[in-house]
PDB file of C-alpha atoms in Angstrom:
ATOM      1  CA  MET A  21       9.274   1.391  12.835  1.00  0.00           C
ATOM      2  CA  ASP A  22       8.737   5.157  12.905  1.00  0.00           C
ATOM      3  CA  LYS A  23      11.437   5.899  10.340  1.00  0.00           C
ATOM      4  CA  ALA A  24      10.362   3.052   8.066  1.00  0.00           C
ATOM      5  CA  ALA A  25       6.718   4.146   8.221  1.00  0.00           C
ATOM      6  CA  GLN A  26       7.690   7.749   7.527  1.00  0.00           C
ATOM      7  CA  LYS A  27       9.718   6.645   4.504  1.00  0.00           C
ATOM      8  CA  LEU A  28       6.732   4.616   3.275  1.00  0.00           C
ATOM      9  CA  GLY A  29       4.570   7.726   3.518  1.00  0.00           C
ATOM     10  CA  GLU A  30       7.119   9.814   1.634  1.00  0.00           C
ATOM     11  CA  GLU A  31       7.275   7.266  -1.168  1.00  0.00           C
ATOM     12  CA  ALA A  32       3.473   7.148  -1.347  1.00  0.00           C
ATOM     13  CA  VAL A  33       3.343  10.922  -1.765  1.00  0.00           C
ATOM     14  CA  GLU A  34       6.022  10.795  -4.463  1.00  0.00           C
ATOM     15  CA  ALA A  35       4.053   8.111  -6.330  1.00  0.00           C
ATOM     16  CA  VAL A  36       0.883  10.197  -6.139  1.00  0.00           C
ATOM     17  CA  ILE A  37       2.702  13.258  -7.462  1.00  0.00           C
ATOM     18  CA  ALA A  38       4.097  11.256 -10.380  1.00  0.00           C
ATOM     19  CA  ALA A  39       0.624   9.891 -11.151  1.00  0.00           C
ATOM     20  CA  VAL A  40      -1.019  13.319 -11.037  1.00  0.00           C
ATOM     21  CA  ARG A  41       1.668  14.728 -13.313  1.00  0.00           C
ATOM     22  CA  GLY A  42       1.178  11.869 -15.758  1.00  0.00           C
ATOM     23  CA  ASP A  43       4.873  10.981 -15.562  1.00  0.00           C
ATOM     24  CA  LYS A  44       4.771   7.245 -16.258  1.00  0.00           C
ATOM     25  CA  GLN A  45       8.515   6.694 -15.895  1.00  0.00           C
ATOM     26  CA  ALA A  46       8.561   8.418 -12.510  1.00  0.00           C
ATOM     27  CA  LEU A  47       5.422   6.539 -11.483  1.00  0.00           C
ATOM     28  CA  VAL A  48       7.105   3.217 -12.242  1.00  0.00           C
ATOM     29  CA  SER A  49      10.194   4.223 -10.273  1.00  0.00           C
ATOM     30  CA  GLU A  50       8.269   5.636  -7.321  1.00  0.00           C
ATOM     31  CA  SER A  51       5.940   2.626  -7.286  1.00  0.00           C
ATOM     32  CA  ALA A  52       8.947   0.328  -6.984  1.00  0.00           C
ATOM     33  CA  ASP A  53      10.220   2.438  -4.078  1.00  0.00           C
ATOM     34  CA  LEU A  54       6.760   2.391  -2.502  1.00  0.00           C
ATOM     35  CA  LEU A  55       6.430  -1.379  -2.748  1.00  0.00           C
ATOM     36  CA  TYR A  56       9.920  -1.894  -1.348  1.00  0.00           C
ATOM     37  CA  HIS A  57       9.317   0.303   1.693  1.00  0.00           C
ATOM     38  CA  TRP A  58       5.845  -1.198   2.206  1.00  0.00           C
ATOM     39  CA  LEU A  59       7.446  -4.655   2.368  1.00  0.00           C
ATOM     40  CA  VAL A  60      10.006  -3.318   4.853  1.00  0.00           C
ATOM     41  CA  VAL A  61       7.207  -2.001   7.090  1.00  0.00           C
ATOM     42  CA  LEU A  62       5.319  -5.291   6.851  1.00  0.00           C
ATOM     43  CA  GLY A  63       8.502  -7.122   7.843  1.00  0.00           C
ATOM     44  CA  ILE A  64       9.147  -4.878  10.833  1.00  0.00           C
ATOM     45  CA  ALA A  65       5.525  -5.284  11.932  1.00  0.00           C
ATOM     46  CA  GLY A  66       5.737  -9.052  11.567  1.00  0.00           C
ATOM     47  CA  VAL A  67       2.903  -9.131   9.030  1.00  0.00           C
ATOM     48  CA  PRO A  68       3.424 -11.821   6.388  1.00  0.00           C
ATOM     49  CA  LEU A  69       2.736 -10.756   2.814  1.00  0.00           C
ATOM     50  CA  ASP A  70       0.564 -13.863   2.565  1.00  0.00           C
ATOM     51  CA  ASP A  71      -1.828 -12.351   5.119  1.00  0.00           C
ATOM     52  CA  VAL A  72      -2.233  -9.259   2.954  1.00  0.00           C
ATOM     53  CA  LEU A  73      -2.796 -11.363  -0.155  1.00  0.00           C
ATOM     54  CA  LYS A  74      -5.449 -13.427   1.647  1.00  0.00           C
ATOM     55  CA  GLU A  75      -7.194 -10.221   2.678  1.00  0.00           C
ATOM     56  CA  LEU A  76      -7.198  -9.048  -0.933  1.00  0.00           C
ATOM     57  CA  GLU A  77      -8.592 -12.384  -2.109  1.00  0.00           C
ATOM     58  CA  GLY A  78     -11.490 -11.944   0.283  1.00  0.00           C
ATOM     59  CA  ARG A  79     -12.312  -8.605  -1.306  1.00  0.00           C
ATOM     60  CA  THR A  80     -12.438  -9.882  -4.881  1.00  0.00           C
ATOM     61  CA  GLY A  81     -15.754  -9.108  -6.498  1.00  0.00           C
ATOM     62  CA  ARG A  82     -16.867  -6.640  -3.825  1.00  0.00           C
ATOM     63  CA  SER A  83     -17.020  -2.903  -4.273  1.00  0.00           C
ATOM     64  CA  GLY A  84     -14.920  -0.755  -1.986  1.00  0.00           C
ATOM     65  CA  PHE A  85     -18.094   0.453  -0.284  1.00  0.00           C
ATOM     66  CA  ALA A  86     -19.319  -3.101   0.368  1.00  0.00           C
ATOM     67  CA  GLU A  87     -15.913  -4.160   1.661  1.00  0.00           C
ATOM     68  CA  LYS A  88     -15.710  -1.193   4.014  1.00  0.00           C
ATOM     69  CA  ALA A  89     -19.250  -1.798   5.289  1.00  0.00           C
ATOM     70  CA  SER A  90     -18.341  -5.407   6.129  1.00  0.00           C
ATOM     71  CA  ARG A  91     -15.477  -4.414   8.427  1.00  0.00           C
ATOM     72  CA  PRO A  92     -16.026  -4.794  12.171  1.00  0.00           C
ATOM     73  CA  ARG A  93     -16.759  -1.499  13.894  1.00  0.00           C
ATOM     74  CA  ASP A  94     -14.619  -0.457  16.839  1.00  0.00           C
TER      75      ASP A  94
END
């Protein structure tokens, strides 16, 4: 998991750099890499993509602040 998670982080940084630079072609390419490695990490962790999609559905129509405020506190 460590290597897969590290690779996911690297791809996220590369996507951010492409976005900040305004390089659309690189952003498309890096986004594809990011999504691929994110799916790999989900698979290793045993988290079905469906669970993530259900979580997103529950956030529809709520602001990020409202969603964050509704999370259970540890």
